[in-house]
Short mmCIF file of C-alpha atoms and ligand atoms in Angstrom, two decimals:
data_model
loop_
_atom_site.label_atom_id
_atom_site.label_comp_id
_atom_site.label_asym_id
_atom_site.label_seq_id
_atom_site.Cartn_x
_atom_site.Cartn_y
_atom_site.Cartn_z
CA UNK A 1 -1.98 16.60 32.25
CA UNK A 2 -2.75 13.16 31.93
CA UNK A 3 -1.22 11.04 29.53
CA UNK A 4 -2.70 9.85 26.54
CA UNK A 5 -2.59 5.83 25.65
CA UNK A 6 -1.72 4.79 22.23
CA UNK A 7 -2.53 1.89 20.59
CA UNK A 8 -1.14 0.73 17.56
CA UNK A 9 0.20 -3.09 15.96
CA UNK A 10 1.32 -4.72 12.85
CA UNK A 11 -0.11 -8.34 11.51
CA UNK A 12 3.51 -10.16 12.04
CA UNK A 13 2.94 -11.64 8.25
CA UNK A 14 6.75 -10.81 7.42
CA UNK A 15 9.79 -8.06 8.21
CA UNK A 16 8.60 -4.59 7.70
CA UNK A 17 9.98 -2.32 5.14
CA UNK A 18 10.40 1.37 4.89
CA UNK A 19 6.32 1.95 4.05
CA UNK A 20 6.06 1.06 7.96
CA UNK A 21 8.47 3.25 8.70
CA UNK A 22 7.11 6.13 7.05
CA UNK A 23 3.11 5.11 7.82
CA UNK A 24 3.54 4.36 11.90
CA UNK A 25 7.17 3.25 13.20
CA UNK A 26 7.93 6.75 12.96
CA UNK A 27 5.44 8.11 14.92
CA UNK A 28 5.18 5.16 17.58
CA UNK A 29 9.11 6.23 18.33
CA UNK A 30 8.33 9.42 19.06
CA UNK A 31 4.62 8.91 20.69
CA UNK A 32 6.43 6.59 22.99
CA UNK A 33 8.26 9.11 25.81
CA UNK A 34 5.15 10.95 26.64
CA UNK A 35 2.35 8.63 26.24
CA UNK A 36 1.57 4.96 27.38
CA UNK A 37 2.31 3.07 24.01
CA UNK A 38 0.80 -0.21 23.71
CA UNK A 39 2.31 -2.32 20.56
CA UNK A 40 0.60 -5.41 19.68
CA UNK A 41 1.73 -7.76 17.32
CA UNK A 42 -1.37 -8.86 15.54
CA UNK A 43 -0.75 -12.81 15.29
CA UNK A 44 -4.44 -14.04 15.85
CA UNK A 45 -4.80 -11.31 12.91
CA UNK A 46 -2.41 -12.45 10.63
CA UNK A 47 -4.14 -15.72 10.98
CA UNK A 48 -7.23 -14.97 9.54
CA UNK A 49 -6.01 -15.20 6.19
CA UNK A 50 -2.52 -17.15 7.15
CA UNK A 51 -4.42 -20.20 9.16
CA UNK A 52 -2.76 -22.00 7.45
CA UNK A 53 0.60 -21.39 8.20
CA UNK A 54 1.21 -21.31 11.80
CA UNK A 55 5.01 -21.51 12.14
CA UNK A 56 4.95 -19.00 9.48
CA UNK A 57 3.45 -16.35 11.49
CA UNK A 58 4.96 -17.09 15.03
CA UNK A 59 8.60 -16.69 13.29
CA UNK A 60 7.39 -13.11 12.18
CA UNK A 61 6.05 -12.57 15.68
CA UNK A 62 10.00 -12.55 16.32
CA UNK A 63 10.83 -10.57 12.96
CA UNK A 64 8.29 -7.60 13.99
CA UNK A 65 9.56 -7.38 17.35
CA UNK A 66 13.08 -7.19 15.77
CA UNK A 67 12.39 -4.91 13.70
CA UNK A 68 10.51 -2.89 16.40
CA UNK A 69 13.48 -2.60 19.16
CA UNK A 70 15.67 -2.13 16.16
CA UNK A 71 14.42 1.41 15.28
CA UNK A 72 14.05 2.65 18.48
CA UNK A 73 11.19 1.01 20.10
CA UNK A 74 11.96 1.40 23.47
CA UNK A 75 10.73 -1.88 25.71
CA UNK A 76 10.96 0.31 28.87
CA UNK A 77 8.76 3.35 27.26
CA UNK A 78 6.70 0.90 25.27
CA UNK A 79 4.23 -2.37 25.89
CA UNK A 80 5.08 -4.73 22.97
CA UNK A 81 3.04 -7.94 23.99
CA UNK A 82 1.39 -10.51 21.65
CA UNK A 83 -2.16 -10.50 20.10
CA UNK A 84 -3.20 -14.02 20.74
CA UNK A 85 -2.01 -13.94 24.21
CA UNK A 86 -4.51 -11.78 25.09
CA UNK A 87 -8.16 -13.77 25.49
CA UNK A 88 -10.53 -10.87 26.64
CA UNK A 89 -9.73 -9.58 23.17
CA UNK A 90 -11.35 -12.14 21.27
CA UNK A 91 -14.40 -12.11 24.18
CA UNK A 92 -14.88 -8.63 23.84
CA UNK A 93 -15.28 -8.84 20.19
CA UNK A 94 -17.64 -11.71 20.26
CA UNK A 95 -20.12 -8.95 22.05
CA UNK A 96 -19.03 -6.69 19.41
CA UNK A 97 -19.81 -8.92 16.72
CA UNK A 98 -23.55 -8.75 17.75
CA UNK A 99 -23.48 -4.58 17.21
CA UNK A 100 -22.37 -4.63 13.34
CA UNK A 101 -24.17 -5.72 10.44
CA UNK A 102 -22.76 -8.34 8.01
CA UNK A 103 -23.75 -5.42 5.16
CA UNK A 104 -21.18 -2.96 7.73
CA UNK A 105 -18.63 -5.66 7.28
CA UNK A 106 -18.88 -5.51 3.51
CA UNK A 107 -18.81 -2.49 3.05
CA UNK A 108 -15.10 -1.43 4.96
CA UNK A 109 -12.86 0.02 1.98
CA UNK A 110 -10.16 -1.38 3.74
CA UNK A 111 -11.06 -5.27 3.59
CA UNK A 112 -13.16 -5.30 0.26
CA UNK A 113 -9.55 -3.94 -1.15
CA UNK A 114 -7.90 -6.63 0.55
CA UNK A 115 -10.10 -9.30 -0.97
CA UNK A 116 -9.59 -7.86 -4.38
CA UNK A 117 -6.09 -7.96 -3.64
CA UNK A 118 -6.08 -11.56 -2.23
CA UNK A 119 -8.71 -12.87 -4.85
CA UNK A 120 -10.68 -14.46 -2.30
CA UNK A 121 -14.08 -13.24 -4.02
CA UNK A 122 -17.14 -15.12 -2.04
CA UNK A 123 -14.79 -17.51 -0.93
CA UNK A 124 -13.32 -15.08 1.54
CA UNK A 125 -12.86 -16.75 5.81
CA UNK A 126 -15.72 -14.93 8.08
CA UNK A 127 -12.89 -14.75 10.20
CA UNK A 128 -11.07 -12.05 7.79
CA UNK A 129 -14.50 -10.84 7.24
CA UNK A 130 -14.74 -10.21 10.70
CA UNK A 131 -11.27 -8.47 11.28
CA UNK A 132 -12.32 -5.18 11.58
CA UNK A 133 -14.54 -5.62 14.58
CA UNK A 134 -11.54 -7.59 16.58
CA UNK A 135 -9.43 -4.53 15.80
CA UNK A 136 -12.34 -2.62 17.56
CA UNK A 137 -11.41 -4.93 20.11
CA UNK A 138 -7.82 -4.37 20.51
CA UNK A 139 -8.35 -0.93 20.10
CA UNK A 140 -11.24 -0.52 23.32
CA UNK A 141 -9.48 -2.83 25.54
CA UNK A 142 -6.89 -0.65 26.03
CA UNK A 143 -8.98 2.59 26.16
CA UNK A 144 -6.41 3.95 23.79
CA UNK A 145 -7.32 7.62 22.85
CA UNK A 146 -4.94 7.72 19.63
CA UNK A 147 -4.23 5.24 16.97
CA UNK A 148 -1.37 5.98 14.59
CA UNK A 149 -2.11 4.27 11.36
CA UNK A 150 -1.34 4.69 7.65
CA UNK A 151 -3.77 6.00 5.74
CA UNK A 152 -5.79 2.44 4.51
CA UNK A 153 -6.42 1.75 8.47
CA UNK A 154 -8.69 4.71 8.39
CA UNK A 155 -11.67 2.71 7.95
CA UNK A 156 -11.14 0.69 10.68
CA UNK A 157 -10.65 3.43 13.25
CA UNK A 158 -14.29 4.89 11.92
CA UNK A 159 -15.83 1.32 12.50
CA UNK A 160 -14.41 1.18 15.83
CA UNK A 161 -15.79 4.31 16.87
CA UNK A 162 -19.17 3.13 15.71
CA UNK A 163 -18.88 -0.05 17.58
CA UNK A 164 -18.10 2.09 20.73
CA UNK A 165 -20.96 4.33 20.44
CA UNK A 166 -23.38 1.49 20.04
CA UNK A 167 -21.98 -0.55 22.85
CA UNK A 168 -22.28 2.64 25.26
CA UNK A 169 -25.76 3.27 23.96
CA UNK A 170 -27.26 0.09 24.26
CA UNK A 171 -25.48 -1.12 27.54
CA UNK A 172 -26.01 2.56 29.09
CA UNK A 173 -22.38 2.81 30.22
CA UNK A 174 -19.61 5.05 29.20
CA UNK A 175 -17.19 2.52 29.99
CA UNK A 176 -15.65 2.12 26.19
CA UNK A 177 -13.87 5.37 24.39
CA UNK A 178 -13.66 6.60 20.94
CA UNK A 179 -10.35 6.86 19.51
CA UNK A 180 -9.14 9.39 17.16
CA UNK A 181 -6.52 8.01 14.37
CA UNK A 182 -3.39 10.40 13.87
CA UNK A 183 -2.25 9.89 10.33
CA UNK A 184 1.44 10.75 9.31
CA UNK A 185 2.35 13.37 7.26
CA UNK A 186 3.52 11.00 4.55
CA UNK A 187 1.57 8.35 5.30
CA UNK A 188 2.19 6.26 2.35
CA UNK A 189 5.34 4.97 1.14
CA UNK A 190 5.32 4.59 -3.20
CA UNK A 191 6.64 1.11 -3.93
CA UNK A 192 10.18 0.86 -5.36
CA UNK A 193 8.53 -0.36 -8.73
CA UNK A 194 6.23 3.17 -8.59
CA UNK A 195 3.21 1.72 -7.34
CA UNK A 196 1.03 3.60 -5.04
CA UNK A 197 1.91 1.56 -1.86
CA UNK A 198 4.89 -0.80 -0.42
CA UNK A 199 3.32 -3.93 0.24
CA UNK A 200 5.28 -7.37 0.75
CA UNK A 201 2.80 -9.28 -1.37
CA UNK A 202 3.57 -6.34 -4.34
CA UNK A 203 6.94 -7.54 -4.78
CA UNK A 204 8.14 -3.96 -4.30
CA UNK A 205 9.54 -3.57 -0.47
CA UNK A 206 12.49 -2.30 0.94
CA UNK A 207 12.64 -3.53 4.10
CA UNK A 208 14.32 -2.39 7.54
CA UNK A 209 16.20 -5.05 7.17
CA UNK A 210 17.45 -5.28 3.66
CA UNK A 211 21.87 -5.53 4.01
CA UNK A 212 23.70 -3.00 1.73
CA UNK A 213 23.85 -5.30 -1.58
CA UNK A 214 20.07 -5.57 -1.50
CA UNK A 215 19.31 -2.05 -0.54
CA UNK A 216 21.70 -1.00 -4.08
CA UNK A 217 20.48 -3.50 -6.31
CA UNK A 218 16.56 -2.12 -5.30
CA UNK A 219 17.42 1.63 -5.88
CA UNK A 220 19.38 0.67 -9.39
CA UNK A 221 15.93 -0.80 -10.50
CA UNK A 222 13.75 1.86 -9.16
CA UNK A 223 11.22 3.76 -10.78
CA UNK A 224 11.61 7.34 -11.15
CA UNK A 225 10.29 9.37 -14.22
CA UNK A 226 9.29 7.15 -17.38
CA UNK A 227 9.68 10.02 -19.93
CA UNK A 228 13.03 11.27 -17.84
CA UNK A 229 15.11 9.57 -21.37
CA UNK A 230 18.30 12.02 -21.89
CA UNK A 231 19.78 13.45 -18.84
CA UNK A 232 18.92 17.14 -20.24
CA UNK A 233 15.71 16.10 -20.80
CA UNK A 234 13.43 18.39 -17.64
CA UNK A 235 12.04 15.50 -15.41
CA UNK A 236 9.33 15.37 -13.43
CA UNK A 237 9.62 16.04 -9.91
CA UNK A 238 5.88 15.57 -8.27
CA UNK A 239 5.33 11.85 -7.56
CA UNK A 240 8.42 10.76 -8.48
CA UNK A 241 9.24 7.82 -5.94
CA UNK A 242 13.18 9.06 -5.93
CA UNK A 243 12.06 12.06 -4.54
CA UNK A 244 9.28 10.74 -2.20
CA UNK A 245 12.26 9.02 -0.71
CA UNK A 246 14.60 11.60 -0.67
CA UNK A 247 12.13 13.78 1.25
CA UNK A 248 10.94 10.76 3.72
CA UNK A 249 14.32 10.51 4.42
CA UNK A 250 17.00 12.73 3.91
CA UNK A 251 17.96 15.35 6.15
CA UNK A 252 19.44 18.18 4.35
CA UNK A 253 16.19 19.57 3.08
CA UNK A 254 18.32 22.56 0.85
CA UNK A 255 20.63 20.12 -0.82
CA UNK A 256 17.30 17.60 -1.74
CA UNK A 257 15.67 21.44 -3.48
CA UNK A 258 18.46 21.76 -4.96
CA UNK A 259 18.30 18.66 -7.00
CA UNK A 260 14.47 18.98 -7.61
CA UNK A 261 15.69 22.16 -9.21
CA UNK A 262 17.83 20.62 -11.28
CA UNK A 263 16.05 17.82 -12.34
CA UNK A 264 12.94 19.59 -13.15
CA UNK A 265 14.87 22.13 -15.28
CA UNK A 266 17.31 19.09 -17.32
CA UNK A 267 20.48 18.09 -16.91
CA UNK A 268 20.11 15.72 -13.99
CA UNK A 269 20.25 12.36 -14.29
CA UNK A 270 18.65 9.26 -12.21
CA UNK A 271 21.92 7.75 -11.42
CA UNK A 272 23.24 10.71 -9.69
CA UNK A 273 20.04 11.67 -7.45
CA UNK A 274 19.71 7.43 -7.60
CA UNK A 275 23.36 7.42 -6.11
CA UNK A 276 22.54 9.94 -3.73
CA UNK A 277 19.31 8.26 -2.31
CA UNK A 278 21.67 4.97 -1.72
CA UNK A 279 23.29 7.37 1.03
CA UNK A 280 20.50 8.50 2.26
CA UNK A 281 19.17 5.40 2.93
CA UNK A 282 22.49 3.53 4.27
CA UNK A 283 23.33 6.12 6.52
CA UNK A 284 19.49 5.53 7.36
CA UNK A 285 19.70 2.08 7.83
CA UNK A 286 23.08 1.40 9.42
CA UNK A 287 22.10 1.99 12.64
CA UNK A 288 18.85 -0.69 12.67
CA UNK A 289 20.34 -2.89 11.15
CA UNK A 290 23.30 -3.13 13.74
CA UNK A 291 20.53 -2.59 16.30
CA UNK A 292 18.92 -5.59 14.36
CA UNK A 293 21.53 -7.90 14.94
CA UNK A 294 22.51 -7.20 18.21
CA UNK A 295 18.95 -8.04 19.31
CA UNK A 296 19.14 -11.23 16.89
CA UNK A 297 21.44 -12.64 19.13
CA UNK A 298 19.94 -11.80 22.02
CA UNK A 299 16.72 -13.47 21.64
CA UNK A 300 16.13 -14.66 25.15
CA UNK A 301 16.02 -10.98 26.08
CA UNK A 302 13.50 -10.52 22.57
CA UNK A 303 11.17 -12.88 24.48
CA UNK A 304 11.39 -11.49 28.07
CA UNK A 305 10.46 -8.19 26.58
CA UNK A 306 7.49 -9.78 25.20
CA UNK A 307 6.58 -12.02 28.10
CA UNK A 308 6.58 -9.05 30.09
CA UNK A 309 4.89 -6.59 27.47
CA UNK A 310 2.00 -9.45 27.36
CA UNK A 311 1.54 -9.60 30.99
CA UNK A 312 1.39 -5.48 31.28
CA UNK A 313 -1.72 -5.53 28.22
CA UNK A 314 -3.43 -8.95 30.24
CA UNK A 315 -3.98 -6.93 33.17
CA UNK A 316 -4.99 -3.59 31.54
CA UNK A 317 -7.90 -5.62 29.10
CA UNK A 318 -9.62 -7.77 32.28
CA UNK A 319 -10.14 -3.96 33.76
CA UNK A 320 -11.66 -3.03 30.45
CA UNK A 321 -13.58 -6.64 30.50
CA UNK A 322 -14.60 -6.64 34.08
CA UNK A 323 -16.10 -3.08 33.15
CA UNK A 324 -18.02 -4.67 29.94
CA UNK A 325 -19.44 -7.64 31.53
CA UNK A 326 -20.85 -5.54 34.31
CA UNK A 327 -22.57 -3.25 31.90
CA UNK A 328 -23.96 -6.66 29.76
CA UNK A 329 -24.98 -8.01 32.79
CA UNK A 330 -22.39 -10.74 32.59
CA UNK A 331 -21.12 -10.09 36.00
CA UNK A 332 -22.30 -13.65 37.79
N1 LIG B 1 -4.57 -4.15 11.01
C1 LIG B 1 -3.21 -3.89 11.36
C2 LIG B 1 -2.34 -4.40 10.21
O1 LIG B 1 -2.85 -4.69 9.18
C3 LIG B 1 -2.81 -4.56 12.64
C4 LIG B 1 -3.69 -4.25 13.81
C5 LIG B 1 -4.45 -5.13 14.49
C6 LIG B 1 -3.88 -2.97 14.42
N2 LIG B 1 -5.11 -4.52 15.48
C7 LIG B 1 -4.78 -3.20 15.48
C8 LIG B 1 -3.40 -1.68 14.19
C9 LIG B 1 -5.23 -2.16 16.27
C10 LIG B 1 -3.84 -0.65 14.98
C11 LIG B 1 -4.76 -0.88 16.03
O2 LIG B 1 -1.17 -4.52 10.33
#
């Protein structure tokens, strides 16, 4: 059987928390031994709406890929290379740019929430606008077959696959694939404060790198079952963040029932199954964060891996471009 290339990347717009985990890290760790895994860190991306803040970004370029070796990315089973290192990318999606409409763009659930969310309203960058159709991009040049995203990248997988089947149409080739997005199982990670998603700019992260103090001090404030007052009150169980985590995370599956049980019924309280989620998550966490730091003072070897990774994706998307310009007729 042949293998199957993946595809996948993170904007590099700070450290990733436990939602990335959950929504891709996961999966990318175990996609990685029997498929070719390309991981891009999306810099050119992040600077569509960070333009401004250059320095910014490239010191998360290092953060991501921190946090990527330090959970088990493995550099040898794994491309990790950098977005705007890459120039076909950008080319490719200039010819993609002519195949959507500027009605398409507006329309993507996943960037009109992400204006809402930034308040850019009309005043919103063309480039960031236009983001979707460079992840089309990214995607194609690699001829990946899978993309494992959380569940708000959705959209962009769909527009991708619509970009593909117009390019192929209208240049008569077959040289660009669709791509089918594999979604986690718990693709979404609630927010330590109980909103719906972990997001940096929501305040509510817990991040892969978080030391012990800060990893206590979160789950002591975290939201878990408003009307949960008395510890014999019965609590609720079902979308209880607490719980979300507890199953995310913890291993011993009867022992986590057991306290569903028992909180659902009364005579639980937070602090205990609280108390028991901080080991779940340090016993978790110990091991990338001493991965982390190992790595952190290694980063001459941080940058090989990417130097290397970088050259590896180069080479794979001038095949995919020498392909393209041959079917536009660009091949002088
Ligand atoms: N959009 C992703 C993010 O917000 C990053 C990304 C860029 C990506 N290009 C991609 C993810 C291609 C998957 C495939 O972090």
């Amino acid at each position: 059987m042949t293998r199957k290339t993946v595809l996948t990347g993170d904007r590099p717009t700070g450290k990733l928390h436990l939602g990335h985990y959950v929504g891709s890290l996961r999966s990318r760790v175990d996609l990685q031994a029997d498929h070719d895994q390309f991981i891009m860190i999306a810099d050119a991306q992040a600077l569509t709406d960070h333009y401004a803040e250059p320095m910014k970004v490239r010191e998360n370029v290092y953060q991501v890929a921190l946090d990527y070796l330090a959970v088990g990315i493995d550099p040898s089973l794994s491309t990790i290379f950098i977005q705007s290192q890459i120039s076909q990318l950008p080319e490719l999606a200039m010819y993609f740019l002519n195949l959507v409409t500027w009605n398409r763009l507006k329309h993507n659930p996943t960037v009109k929430a992400e204006i809402t969310q930034k308040g850019f309203g009309e005043a919103v960058p063309a480039g960031f606008m236009a983001y979707p159709v460079y992840q089309a991009a990214d995607i194609t040049a690699f001829h990946a077959d899978i993309v494992p995203v959380g569940e708000d990248q959705k959209p962009m997988i769909e527009q991708t696959n619509e970009l593909v089947r117009s390019f192929n149409r209208i240049y008569q080739t077959s040289c660009l694939k669709e791509v089918e997005a594999i979604i986690p199982k718990i693709a979404r990670l609630p927010g330590i404060d109980g909103g719906a998603k972990m997001g940096k700019s929501l305040g509510n992260a817990l991040y892969l790198s978080d030391s012990e103090d800060e990893v206590s001090k979160k789950i002591k404030k975290m939201y878990t079952d408003p009307n949960h007052l008395r510890v014999e009150d019965p609590g609720q169980v079902e979308g209880n963040p607490v719980f979300i985590y507890l199953d995310a995370f913890g291993k011993d599956k009867d022992k986590i029932e057991e306290l569903k049980g028992h909180y659902a019924k009364g005579g639980l309280g937070d602090s205990v199954v609280k108390k028991y989620l901080l080991e779940v998550l340090l016993e978790f966490l110990e091991p990338i964060r001493k991965k982390r730091e190992l790595y952190q003072n290694h980063l001459d070897e941080v940058k090989r891996i990417l130097h290397e990774g970088t050259l590896k994706a180069q080479a794979q998307a001038e095949k995919t471009m020498k392909k393209v310009k041959e079917a536009m007729c660009l091949n002088y």
